[in-house]
Coordinates of C-alpha atoms and ligand atoms in Angstrom, one line a residue:
X1361 CA -24.1 -11.6 19.4
X1362 CA -20.8 -10.0 19.2
X1363 CA -18.1 -12.2 17.1
X1364 CA -14.6 -12.0 18.7
X1365 CA -11.3 -11.8 16.9
X1366 CA -9.0 -15.0 17.2
X1367 CA -5.3 -14.8 17.6
X1368 CA -3.5 -15.7 14.7
X1369 CA 0.0 -16.0 16.0
X1370 CA -1.0 -17.7 19.4
X1371 CA -3.1 -20.3 17.3
X1372 CA -0.3 -21.0 14.8
X1373 CA 2.8 -21.0 17.9
X1374 CA 0.5 -24.1 19.4
X1375 CA -0.2 -25.8 16.0
X1376 CA 3.0 -25.6 14.3
X1377 CA 5.5 -23.8 16.8
X1378 CA 8.9 -24.5 14.6
X1379 CA 7.3 -23.0 11.7
X1380 CA 9.2 -20.0 10.3
X1381 CA 6.9 -17.0 10.8
X1382 CA 9.5 -14.0 9.7
X1383 CA 12.9 -13.5 8.1
X1384 CA 14.0 -10.3 8.6
X1385 CA 16.3 -9.1 5.4
X1386 CA 18.1 -6.6 6.9
X1387 CA 19.4 -7.7 10.3
X1388 CA 19.4 -11.4 8.9
X1389 CA 16.9 -12.5 12.0
X1390 CA 14.2 -15.2 11.7
X1391 CA 11.6 -16.3 14.0
X1392 CA 9.5 -19.3 14.2
X1393 CA 5.9 -18.9 15.1
X1394 CA 6.6 -19.8 18.5
X1395 CA 9.5 -17.1 18.8
X1396 CA 7.0 -14.9 17.3
X1397 CA 4.3 -15.6 19.9
X1398 CA 6.5 -15.3 22.8
X1399 CA 7.9 -11.7 21.8
X1400 CA 4.8 -10.4 21.1
X1401 CA 3.4 -11.8 24.6
X1402 CA 6.4 -10.3 26.0
X1403 CA 5.9 -6.7 24.4
X1404 CA 2.0 -6.7 25.1
X1405 CA 2.9 -7.8 29.0
X1406 CA 5.4 -4.6 29.2
X1407 CA 2.8 -2.4 27.3
X1408 CA 0.4 -3.3 30.1
X1409 CA 2.1 -3.1 33.1
X1410 CA 5.0 -0.6 32.1
X1411 CA 3.3 2.2 29.6
X1412 CA -0.2 1.5 31.2
X1413 CA -1.7 0.8 27.7
X1414 CA -5.4 0.3 27.7
X1415 CA -7.7 -1.1 25.3
X1416 CA -8.6 1.9 22.8
X1417 CA -5.1 3.4 23.1
X1418 CA -3.1 4.2 20.3
X1419 CA 0.5 2.5 19.9
X1420 CA 2.5 4.1 17.6
X1421 CA 5.8 3.3 15.3
X1422 CA 8.0 5.7 13.5
X1423 CA 10.3 2.5 11.9
X1424 CA 11.7 1.7 9.2
X1425 CA 10.4 -2.1 8.0
X1426 CA 11.4 -4.7 10.1
X1427 CA 10.1 -7.9 11.7
X1428 CA 9.7 -6.1 14.9
X1429 CA 6.8 -3.9 13.3
X1430 CA 4.6 -7.2 12.9
X1431 CA 5.3 -8.0 16.5
X1432 CA 4.1 -4.6 17.5
X1433 CA 1.0 -4.8 15.3
X1434 CA 0.3 -8.4 17.1
X1435 CA 0.9 -7.3 20.4
X1436 CA -1.7 -4.3 20.0
X1437 CA -4.6 -6.7 20.3
X1438 CA -3.4 -8.4 23.3
X1439 CA -3.8 -5.2 25.2
X1440 CA -6.7 -3.9 22.9
X1441 CA -4.5 -1.4 21.7
X1442 CA -4.9 0.6 18.2
X1443 CA -1.8 0.3 16.0
X1444 CA -0.9 3.6 14.6
X1445 CA 2.0 3.0 12.0
X1446 CA 3.4 6.9 11.0
X1447 CA 4.8 7.4 7.5
X1448 CA 9.0 8.1 8.5
X1449 CA 9.1 10.1 5.1
X1450 CA 6.5 12.9 6.9
X1451 CA 8.3 16.2 8.1
X1452 CA 8.0 16.9 11.7
X1453 CA 5.4 19.7 11.5
X1454 CA 2.9 16.7 9.5
X1455 CA 4.1 14.0 12.3
X1456 CA 3.0 16.8 14.8
X1457 CA -0.4 17.4 13.2
X1458 CA -1.1 13.1 13.1
X1459 CA 0.3 12.6 16.5
X1460 CA -2.0 15.1 17.7
X1461 CA -5.1 14.0 16.0
X1462 CA -4.4 10.3 17.3
X1463 CA -2.8 11.1 20.9
X1464 CA -0.9 8.0 21.0
X1465 CA 0.1 6.6 24.3
X1466 CA 3.4 5.2 23.3
X1467 CA 5.9 5.8 20.5
X1468 CA 8.2 2.8 19.2
X1469 CA 10.8 4.5 16.7
X1470 CA 14.0 3.4 15.4
X1471 CA 17.3 4.8 15.9
X1472 CA 17.5 6.9 12.5
X1473 CA 14.7 8.8 13.6
X1474 CA 16.1 10.1 17.0
X1475 CA 16.3 13.6 15.9
X1476 CA 12.7 13.6 14.9
X1477 CA 11.7 11.9 17.9
X1478 CA 13.2 14.7 20.1
X1479 CA 11.7 17.6 18.2
X1480 CA 8.2 16.0 18.1
X1481 CA 8.6 15.5 22.0
X1482 CA 9.3 19.3 22.6
X1483 CA 5.9 19.9 20.4
X1484 CA 3.8 17.4 21.5
X1485 CA 2.6 15.1 24.2
X1486 CA 4.2 11.6 23.7
X1487 CA 3.9 9.8 27.0
X1488 CA 6.3 6.7 26.4
X1489 CA 9.1 6.3 23.9
X1490 CA 10.8 3.4 23.0
X1491 CA 13.7 2.7 21.3
X1492 CA 14.2 0.1 18.5
X1493 CA 17.8 -1.0 16.8
X1494 CA 16.8 -3.8 14.4
X1495 CA 17.9 -6.8 17.0
X1496 CA 20.5 -4.5 18.7
X1497 CA 20.9 -3.7 22.2
X1498 CA 17.8 -0.9 22.8
X1499 CA 14.9 -0.7 25.1
X1500 CA 13.2 -3.1 22.7
X1501 CA 15.3 -5.9 22.8
X1502 CA 15.4 -5.6 26.6
X1503 CA 11.8 -5.8 26.9
X1504 CA 12.1 -9.1 24.6
X1505 CA 15.0 -10.3 27.1
X1506 CA 12.7 -9.7 29.9
X1507 CA 10.0 -12.1 28.5
X1508 CA 7.0 -12.5 30.3
X1509 CA 3.4 -12.0 29.2
X1510 CA 0.4 -9.5 29.7
X1511 CA -1.6 -10.2 33.5
X1512 CA -4.6 -10.7 31.0
X1513 CA -4.9 -11.0 27.5
X1514 CA -7.4 -8.8 25.7
X1515 CA -9.8 -10.7 23.1
X1516 CA -10.9 -8.0 20.6
X1517 CA -14.2 -7.8 19.0
X1518 CA -14.1 -8.3 15.2
X1519 CA -15.4 -4.9 14.9
X1520 CA -13.0 -3.3 17.4
X1521 CA -10.3 -1.0 15.1
X1522 CA -6.7 -3.1 14.6
X1523 CA -4.8 -0.4 12.9
X1524 CA -5.2 3.7 12.1
X1525 CA -3.5 4.4 9.2
X1526 CA -3.5 8.1 8.1
X1527 CA -4.0 8.3 3.9
X1528 CA -1.5 10.2 2.5
X1529 CA -3.3 13.0 2.2
X1530 CA -2.6 14.5 -1.2
X1531 CA -4.8 17.0 -0.6
X1532 CA -6.2 18.8 2.8
X1533 CA -5.0 17.3 6.1
X1534 CA -4.3 13.8 6.4
X1535 CA -7.2 11.8 7.7
X1536 CA -7.2 8.3 9.8
X1537 CA -8.6 5.6 8.3
X1538 CA -10.0 3.0 10.6
X1539 CA -9.0 -0.5 10.2
X1540 CA -10.9 -3.1 11.8
X1541 CA -10.2 -6.8 12.6
X1542 CA -13.1 -7.9 10.3
X1543 CA -11.2 -5.8 8.0
X1544 CA -8.0 -7.6 8.1
X1545 CA -9.6 -11.0 8.6
X1546 CA -11.7 -10.7 5.4
X1547 CA -8.7 -8.9 3.3
X1548 CA -6.6 -12.2 4.3
X1549 CA -9.5 -14.8 3.1
X1550 CA -9.8 -12.4 -0.3
X1551 CA -6.2 -12.3 -1.0
X1552 CA -5.5 -16.1 0.0
X1553 CA -8.2 -17.2 -2.5
X1554 CA -7.4 -15.5 -5.2
X1555 CA -3.6 -15.7 -5.2
X1556 CA -3.4 -19.6 -3.9
X1557 CA -1.4 -18.8 -1.1
X1558 CA -0.8 -21.5 1.4
X1559 CA 1.0 -22.3 4.4
X1560 CA 3.7 -23.7 2.0
X1561 CA 4.1 -20.0 0.4
X1562 CA 6.3 -17.2 1.5
X1563 CA 5.7 -13.7 1.0
X1564 CA 7.8 -10.7 -0.1
X1565 CA 7.2 -7.2 1.6
X1566 CA 9.2 -4.5 0.3
X1567 CA 6.2 -1.8 0.6
X1568 CA 6.6 0.4 3.7
X1569 CA 4.6 -1.1 6.7
X1570 CA 2.9 2.4 7.3
X1571 CA 0.9 1.8 4.4
X1572 CA -1.4 -1.2 4.0
X1573 CA 0.3 -2.5 0.9
X1574 CA 3.3 -3.5 3.4
X1575 CA 1.0 -4.9 5.9
X1576 CA -1.7 -6.7 4.0
X1577 CA 0.0 -7.6 0.6
X1578 CA 0.7 -10.7 1.9
X1579 CA 2.3 -10.3 5.5
X1580 CA -1.0 -10.4 7.6
X1581 CA -2.7 -13.0 5.2
X1582 CA 0.6 -15.0 5.4
X1583 CA 0.1 -14.7 9.4
X1584 CA -3.8 -15.8 9.2
X1585 CA -2.4 -18.8 7.5
X1586 CA 0.9 -19.7 9.4
X1587 CA 2.7 -19.3 6.4
X1588 CA 6.0 -17.1 6.6
X1589 CA 7.4 -13.9 5.3
X1590 CA 10.3 -12.0 4.2
X1591 CA 10.7 -8.1 5.5
X1592 CA 13.0 -5.7 3.6
X1593 CA 13.8 -3.0 5.2
X1594 CA 13.3 -0.3 2.4
X1595 CA 12.5 -1.1 -1.4
X1596 CA 15.3 -1.9 -3.2
X1597 CA 14.9 -2.7 -6.8
X1598 CA 18.4 -5.1 -6.9
X1599 CA 17.5 -6.8 -3.6
X1600 CA 14.0 -7.4 -4.7
X1601 CA 15.3 -8.4 -8.4
X1602 CA 18.0 -10.9 -6.9
X1603 CA 15.1 -12.4 -4.3
X1604 CA 12.3 -12.8 -7.2
X1605 CA 14.8 -14.5 -9.5
X1606 CA 16.2 -17.1 -7.0
X1607 CA 14.1 -20.0 -6.3
X1608 CA 15.9 -20.9 -3.3
X1609 CA 14.8 -17.4 -1.6
X1610 CA 11.4 -19.5 -1.2
X1611 CA 9.8 -16.1 -2.3
X1612 CA 6.2 -17.2 -3.9
X1613 CA 4.2 -14.1 -3.4
X1614 CA 5.0 -10.4 -3.7
X1615 CA 3.0 -7.2 -4.4
X1616 CA 4.2 -4.0 -5.6
X1617 CA 3.4 -0.5 -6.9
X1618 CA 4.0 -0.3 -10.8
X1619 CA 7.1 1.7 -10.0
X1620 CA 8.8 -1.1 -7.9
X1621 CA 8.5 -3.4 -11.4
X1622 CA 9.6 -0.3 -13.4
X1623 CA 12.7 -0.3 -11.5
X1624 CA 13.4 -3.6 -11.4
X1625 CA 12.9 -4.1 -15.0
X1626 CA 15.6 -1.6 -15.9
X1627 CA 18.5 -3.5 -14.1
X1628 CA 20.7 -4.8 -16.1
X1629 CA 19.9 -8.5 -14.6
X1630 CA 16.6 -8.0 -15.4
X1631 CA 16.8 -9.8 -18.9
X1632 CA 18.6 -12.7 -17.8
X1633 CA 16.4 -13.1 -14.6
X1634 CA 13.3 -15.9 -14.7
X1635 CA 10.4 -16.0 -12.5
X1636 CA 8.5 -18.8 -13.4
X1637 CA 9.1 -20.3 -9.7
X1638 CA 6.9 -17.3 -8.3
X1639 CA 3.2 -18.3 -7.4
X1640 CA 1.7 -14.7 -7.5
X1641 CA 2.9 -11.5 -8.6
X1642 CA 0.6 -8.8 -7.7
X1643 CA 0.5 -5.3 -9.2
X1644 CA -1.3 -2.1 -8.1
X1645 CA -1.5 0.7 -5.7
X1646 CA -1.6 2.9 -9.0
X1647 CA -2.0 3.1 -12.6
X1648 CA 0.0 0.3 -14.2
X1649 CA 1.4 1.2 -17.8
X1650 CA 0.6 -1.3 -20.3
X1651 CA 4.1 -1.3 -21.7
X1652 CA 5.4 -2.7 -18.2
X1653 CA 2.6 -5.5 -17.8
X1654 CA 3.4 -6.9 -21.5
X1655 CA 7.1 -6.5 -20.7
X1656 CA 6.5 -9.0 -17.8
X1657 CA 4.1 -10.9 -19.8
X1658 CA 6.9 -11.3 -22.1
X1659 CA 9.1 -13.3 -19.3
X1660 CA 6.1 -15.1 -18.2
X1661 CA 4.9 -13.3 -15.3
X1662 CA 1.1 -13.6 -15.3
X1663 CA 0.9 -10.0 -13.2
X1664 CA -2.4 -10.1 -11.0
X1665 CA -3.4 -6.5 -11.2
X1666 CA -5.4 -5.5 -8.1
X1667 CA -7.0 -1.9 -7.2
X1668 CA -7.5 -1.2 -3.3
X1669 CA -7.4 2.0 -1.0
X1670 CA -6.3 2.0 2.8
X1671 CA -10.0 2.7 3.2
X1672 CA -10.8 -0.8 1.6
X1673 CA -7.7 -2.5 3.5
X1674 CA -6.4 -3.2 0.2
X1675 CA -7.8 -5.6 -2.3
X1676 CA -11.3 -4.9 -3.8
X1677 CA -10.6 -6.4 -7.3
X1678 CA -7.7 -8.4 -8.2
X1679 CA -7.3 -9.8 -11.8
X1680 CA -6.5 -13.9 -11.9
X1681 CA -3.6 -15.1 -13.6
X1682 CA -5.7 -17.1 -16.5
X1683 CA -7.3 -14.0 -17.2
X1684 CA -3.9 -11.8 -17.1
X1685 CA -3.3 -11.6 -20.5
X1686 CA -6.7 -11.4 -22.4
X1687 CA -7.6 -8.3 -19.9
X1688 CA -4.4 -7.0 -19.7
X1689 CA -4.9 -3.3 -17.7
X1690 CA -7.9 -4.6 -16.0
X1691 CA -7.7 -4.4 -12.1
X1692 CA -9.5 -7.7 -12.4
X1693 CA -12.9 -8.6 -10.7
X1694 CA -14.7 -7.9 -7.7
X1695 CA -13.0 -9.9 -4.5
X1696 CA -15.6 -12.5 -3.0
X1697 CA -16.2 -10.1 -0.1
X1698 CA -17.2 -6.9 -1.6
X1699 CA -19.7 -5.3 -3.5
X1700 CA -18.7 -3.0 -6.1
X1701 CA -20.4 -0.5 -8.3
X1702 CA -20.0 2.6 -11.0
X1703 CA -22.1 5.3 -10.5
X1704 CA -22.5 8.8 -12.0
X1705 CA -22.7 12.2 -10.6
X1706 CA -26.5 11.9 -9.8
X1707 CA -25.6 8.6 -7.9
X1708 CA -27.4 6.4 -10.6
X1709 CA -25.7 2.9 -11.1
X1710 CA -24.1 3.1 -14.9
X1711 CA -24.4 0.0 -17.0
X1712 CA -20.7 -1.6 -18.3
X1713 CA -18.8 0.2 -20.6
X1714 CA -19.8 3.6 -18.9
X1715 CA -17.3 5.5 -16.6
X1716 CA -18.6 7.2 -13.7
X1717 CA -16.9 6.9 -10.1
X1718 CA -16.1 3.7 -8.3
X1719 CA -18.2 2.7 -5.3
X1720 CA -17.4 -0.1 -2.9
X1721 CA -19.2 -1.9 0.1
X1722 CA -18.1 -4.7 2.5
X1723 CA -16.5 -6.2 5.4
X1724 CA -13.1 -4.5 4.6
X1725 CA -14.3 -0.9 4.2
X1726 CA -13.4 1.2 6.7
X1727 CA -16.2 2.3 9.1
X1728 CA -15.1 5.7 8.8
X1729 CA -12.3 8.1 9.5
X1730 CA -10.9 8.8 13.2
X1731 CA -12.7 12.2 14.4
X1732 CA -14.0 13.1 11.6
X1733 CA -17.8 13.1 11.3
X1734 CA -17.5 15.6 8.2
X1735 CA -15.5 13.6 6.2
X1736 CA -17.1 10.0 7.2
X1737 CA -20.9 12.0 6.1
X1738 CA -20.0 12.8 2.8
X1739 CA -17.3 9.5 2.1
X1740 CA -19.7 6.9 3.5
X1741 CA -22.9 6.8 2.5
X1742 CA -25.3 3.3 3.6
X1743 CA -22.3 1.7 4.0
X1744 CA -20.9 2.6 0.3
X1745 CA -17.7 4.6 -0.2
X1746 CA -17.1 6.7 -2.5
X1747 CA -13.7 6.0 -3.9
X1748 CA -13.0 9.2 -5.8
X1749 CA -11.9 7.1 -8.7
X1750 CA -12.9 6.9 -12.5
X1751 CA -13.4 3.6 -13.7
X1752 CA -15.9 1.1 -15.8
X1753 CA -16.5 -2.3 -16.0
X1754 CA -16.8 -4.3 -18.6
X1755 CA -19.7 -7.1 -19.7
X1756 CA -17.7 -9.8 -17.9
X1757 CA -17.2 -7.8 -14.6
X1758 CA -13.9 -6.7 -15.3
X1759 CA -13.0 -3.3 -13.9
X1760 CA -10.5 -0.8 -15.3
X1761 CA -9.4 2.0 -13.2
X1762 CA -9.3 5.1 -15.6
X1763 CA -7.6 7.6 -13.4
X1764 CA -8.5 9.6 -10.1
X1765 CA -11.4 11.4 -10.6
X1766 CA -9.2 14.6 -9.5
X1767 CA -6.3 14.0 -12.0
X1768 CA -8.8 14.0 -14.7
X1769 CA -8.6 17.5 -16.5
X1770 CA -10.6 19.1 -19.2
X1771 CA -9.1 20.3 -22.4
X1772 CA -11.4 22.3 -25.0
X1773 CA -14.2 20.6 -23.2
X1774 CA -13.0 17.2 -23.4
X1775 CA -12.2 14.7 -20.7
X1776 CA -8.5 13.8 -20.7
X1777 CA -7.1 11.1 -18.1
X1778 CA -3.5 11.3 -17.6
X1779 CA -3.1 7.5 -17.2
X1780 CA -4.4 6.8 -20.5
X1781 CA -1.3 9.5 -21.9
X1782 CA 1.4 8.3 -19.6
X1783 CA 0.3 4.8 -21.1
X1784 CA 1.0 6.0 -24.7
X1785 CA 4.7 7.7 -23.3
X1786 CA 5.8 4.3 -22.0
X1787 CA 5.3 2.4 -25.3
X1788 CA 8.5 4.9 -26.1
X1789 CA 11.5 2.3 -25.4
X1790 CA 13.7 5.5 -24.3
X1791 CA 11.1 7.0 -21.5
X1792 CA 12.4 5.5 -17.9
X1793 CA 9.4 7.4 -16.2
X1794 CA 6.4 9.4 -17.2
X1795 CA 3.8 11.3 -15.8
X1796 CA 1.1 14.1 -16.8
X1797 CA -0.7 16.5 -15.3
X1798 CA -3.3 19.5 -16.4
X1799 CA -2.4 23.0 -16.0
X1800 CA -4.3 25.9 -16.6
X1801 CA -4.4 27.4 -20.4
X1802 CA -6.2 30.4 -21.5
X1803 CA -7.0 29.1 -24.8
X1804 CA -8.1 25.5 -23.9
X1805 CA -8.8 26.1 -20.3
X1806 CA -6.6 23.1 -19.5
X1807 CA -3.9 21.5 -21.4
X1808 CA -1.4 18.5 -20.5
X1809 CA 2.0 18.8 -19.4
X1810 CA 4.5 15.7 -19.5
X1811 CA 7.6 15.3 -17.4
X1812 CA 9.6 12.9 -18.9
X1813 CA 12.7 10.7 -17.3
X1814 CA 14.7 9.3 -20.1
X1815 CA 17.0 6.5 -20.0
X1816 CA 20.7 6.8 -19.5
X1817 CA 22.6 7.6 -22.9
X1818 CA 18.9 8.4 -24.8
X1819 CA 19.0 11.7 -27.2
X1820 CA 15.0 11.7 -27.3
X1821 CA 13.9 15.4 -27.8
X1822 CA 10.4 16.9 -27.0
X1823 CA 9.4 16.7 -30.8
X1824 CA 10.3 13.1 -30.9
X1825 CA 7.9 12.7 -27.8
X1826 CA 5.1 14.7 -29.2
X1827 CA 5.3 12.8 -32.8
X1828 CA 4.7 9.7 -30.7
X1829 CA 1.9 11.0 -29.1
X1830 CA 0.2 12.7 -32.4
X1831 CA 0.4 9.1 -34.1
X1832 CA -1.3 7.3 -30.8
X1833 CA -3.3 9.8 -29.4
X1834 CA -6.7 11.9 -30.2
X1835 CA -5.3 15.6 -30.4
X1836 CA -7.0 17.0 -27.5
X1837 CA -4.9 14.5 -25.5
X1838 CA -1.5 15.6 -27.0
X1839 CA 0.2 17.2 -24.4
X1840 CA 0.9 20.6 -24.9
X1841 CA 4.5 20.8 -23.1
X1842 CA 7.1 18.4 -22.7
X1843 CA 9.6 18.8 -19.3
X1844 CA 12.4 16.7 -18.7
X1845 CA 13.6 15.8 -15.4
X1846 CA 16.5 13.5 -13.6
X1847 CA 13.8 12.1 -11.7
X1848 CA 9.9 12.1 -10.7
X1849 CA 9.1 12.6 -7.2
X1850 CA 7.5 9.6 -5.2
X1851 CA 6.0 9.2 -2.0
X1852 CA 7.2 6.8 0.3
X1853 CA 4.7 3.8 -1.0
X1854 CA 6.7 4.6 -4.7
X1855 CA 3.8 6.3 -6.1
X1856 CA 4.4 9.4 -8.4
X1857 CA 3.6 12.6 -6.3
X1858 CA 1.8 14.7 -9.0
X1859 CA 1.1 17.4 -6.8
X1860 CA 4.9 17.6 -6.5
X1861 CA 5.2 18.5 -10.6
X1862 CA 6.0 22.2 -11.3
X1863 CA 2.6 24.0 -13.0
X1864 CA 4.3 27.1 -13.4
Ligands
AMP994 P1 -3.9 4.5 -1.0 O1 -5.0 5.1 0.3 O2 -2.9 5.1 -0.9 O3 -3.5 2.9 -1.1 O4 -4.0 5.0 -2.4 C1 -5.4 4.1 -2.8 C2 -5.6 5.0 -4.4 O5 -4.5 4.2 -5.0 C3 -6.8 4.5 -5.0 O6 -8.0 5.4 -4.9 C4 -6.3 4.7 -6.8 O7 -6.4 6.0 -7.1 C5 -5.2 4.2 -6.7 N1 -5.0 2.9 -7.1 C6 -5.1 1.8 -6.5 N2 -5.1 0.9 -7.4 C7 -5.0 0.9 -8.2 C8 -4.9 0.5 -9.6 N3 -5.2 -1.1 -9.9 N4 -4.6 1.2 -11.0 C9 -5.2 2.5 -10.8 N5 -5.0 3.2 -9.5 C10 -5.1 2.2 -8.5

């Protein structure tokens, strides 16, 4: 028997119609579950009637974060369509590639992207465009004002695809990871259990909604439970710090990449800020420097570090608050609904303590990339996903992400994991941000190069940094050169884009 997906928003609209569902921090709009349900219905009705959207069609968005995006996410299943969130940081040719690959029937775009959309319309097939203005007069709000509902509400099956999300594509062409209803459901369960999320919690989302972090941590788990979420248009460190430090914001749950927390910690208000009222503060998506984890621990924040990928609909592991201190640096244990293992190059499972490639299997794992049979056959083997991450597990089942396999470099025959070197660099108080890459070297094959952003007013020089490394790292791990930058390049999620760092 095929299991169907249940409509979370419709359920809560009936069960607790006046419960708050969404707060749009930019426009100031708030919506109850009943209001959200009615708006989702109006949208689904319009998509079916006026845009001719059929089950399996793709409905794209090119929008900054807003509560509207969550309405679109939930309207898609009522028509059977697949939601395709586009990364607004991409250049037009990159978006063109994705649009040609995914062939959406509809594109919702927010006003700021009018020029890009006009150019895309010239370059590729975009049958139906819908303008959005964060609550202002627009095609989108006219659809809402007209109201109505779909003639027939589609009932997706658990294995149907809900979201098609293109991965950052740091190497090669971006690939669309297919995220099913099953994955969203099991991720909601995994995340809820481990973070003590309840109907009286409130999530804060500032990660971009075109990334799994912006949807699944913790908007989707909140919608599954009938809890409210607050949506920030784009990450703003000051606004995030103010919200998190103010108990009357009601925020109890938040997740961020290390850069989010790093930037908050560098604000003048950080020292006085108290976070005792927060129930769960999640961190992950990239290597978290121990110094950063310790800084927050000193203020009572027991970071729940998690590891996950677009292909795993976020968390595959999560650290419990109880073990946050004695297992500091670990990404935690595997979530309930997933299997994990570490393998060597020959595919053999490795014992605890040995670094190899992290593999994951389970209901949150993608069934494959959109129209990429070759990539699927190498990435997914017997249901196991090759994550491309170097990791080890300790005797108690706590996972430690060492680095990306491909970020590792070999210096004089020794493996160097840049994340470990960065960890040492972050122990220097004057360093605001650090990134290490391997560059070609005639003598050693490869050597490390450190890119450093100093805190304002610091007079630290390269020798000071190298001396610190010499005291804390084996010789082969010490960067050979240090370059100072005004800022590091980041992708829209806030992760450092190492491929954009100069290698010459
Ligand atoms: P994305 O699909 O863009 O979310 O990127 C997923 C990748 O982010 C993973 O394969 C890891 O390389 C990295 N990542 C996620 N969580 C962690 C973590 N806790 N520690 C280190 N790297 C992480």
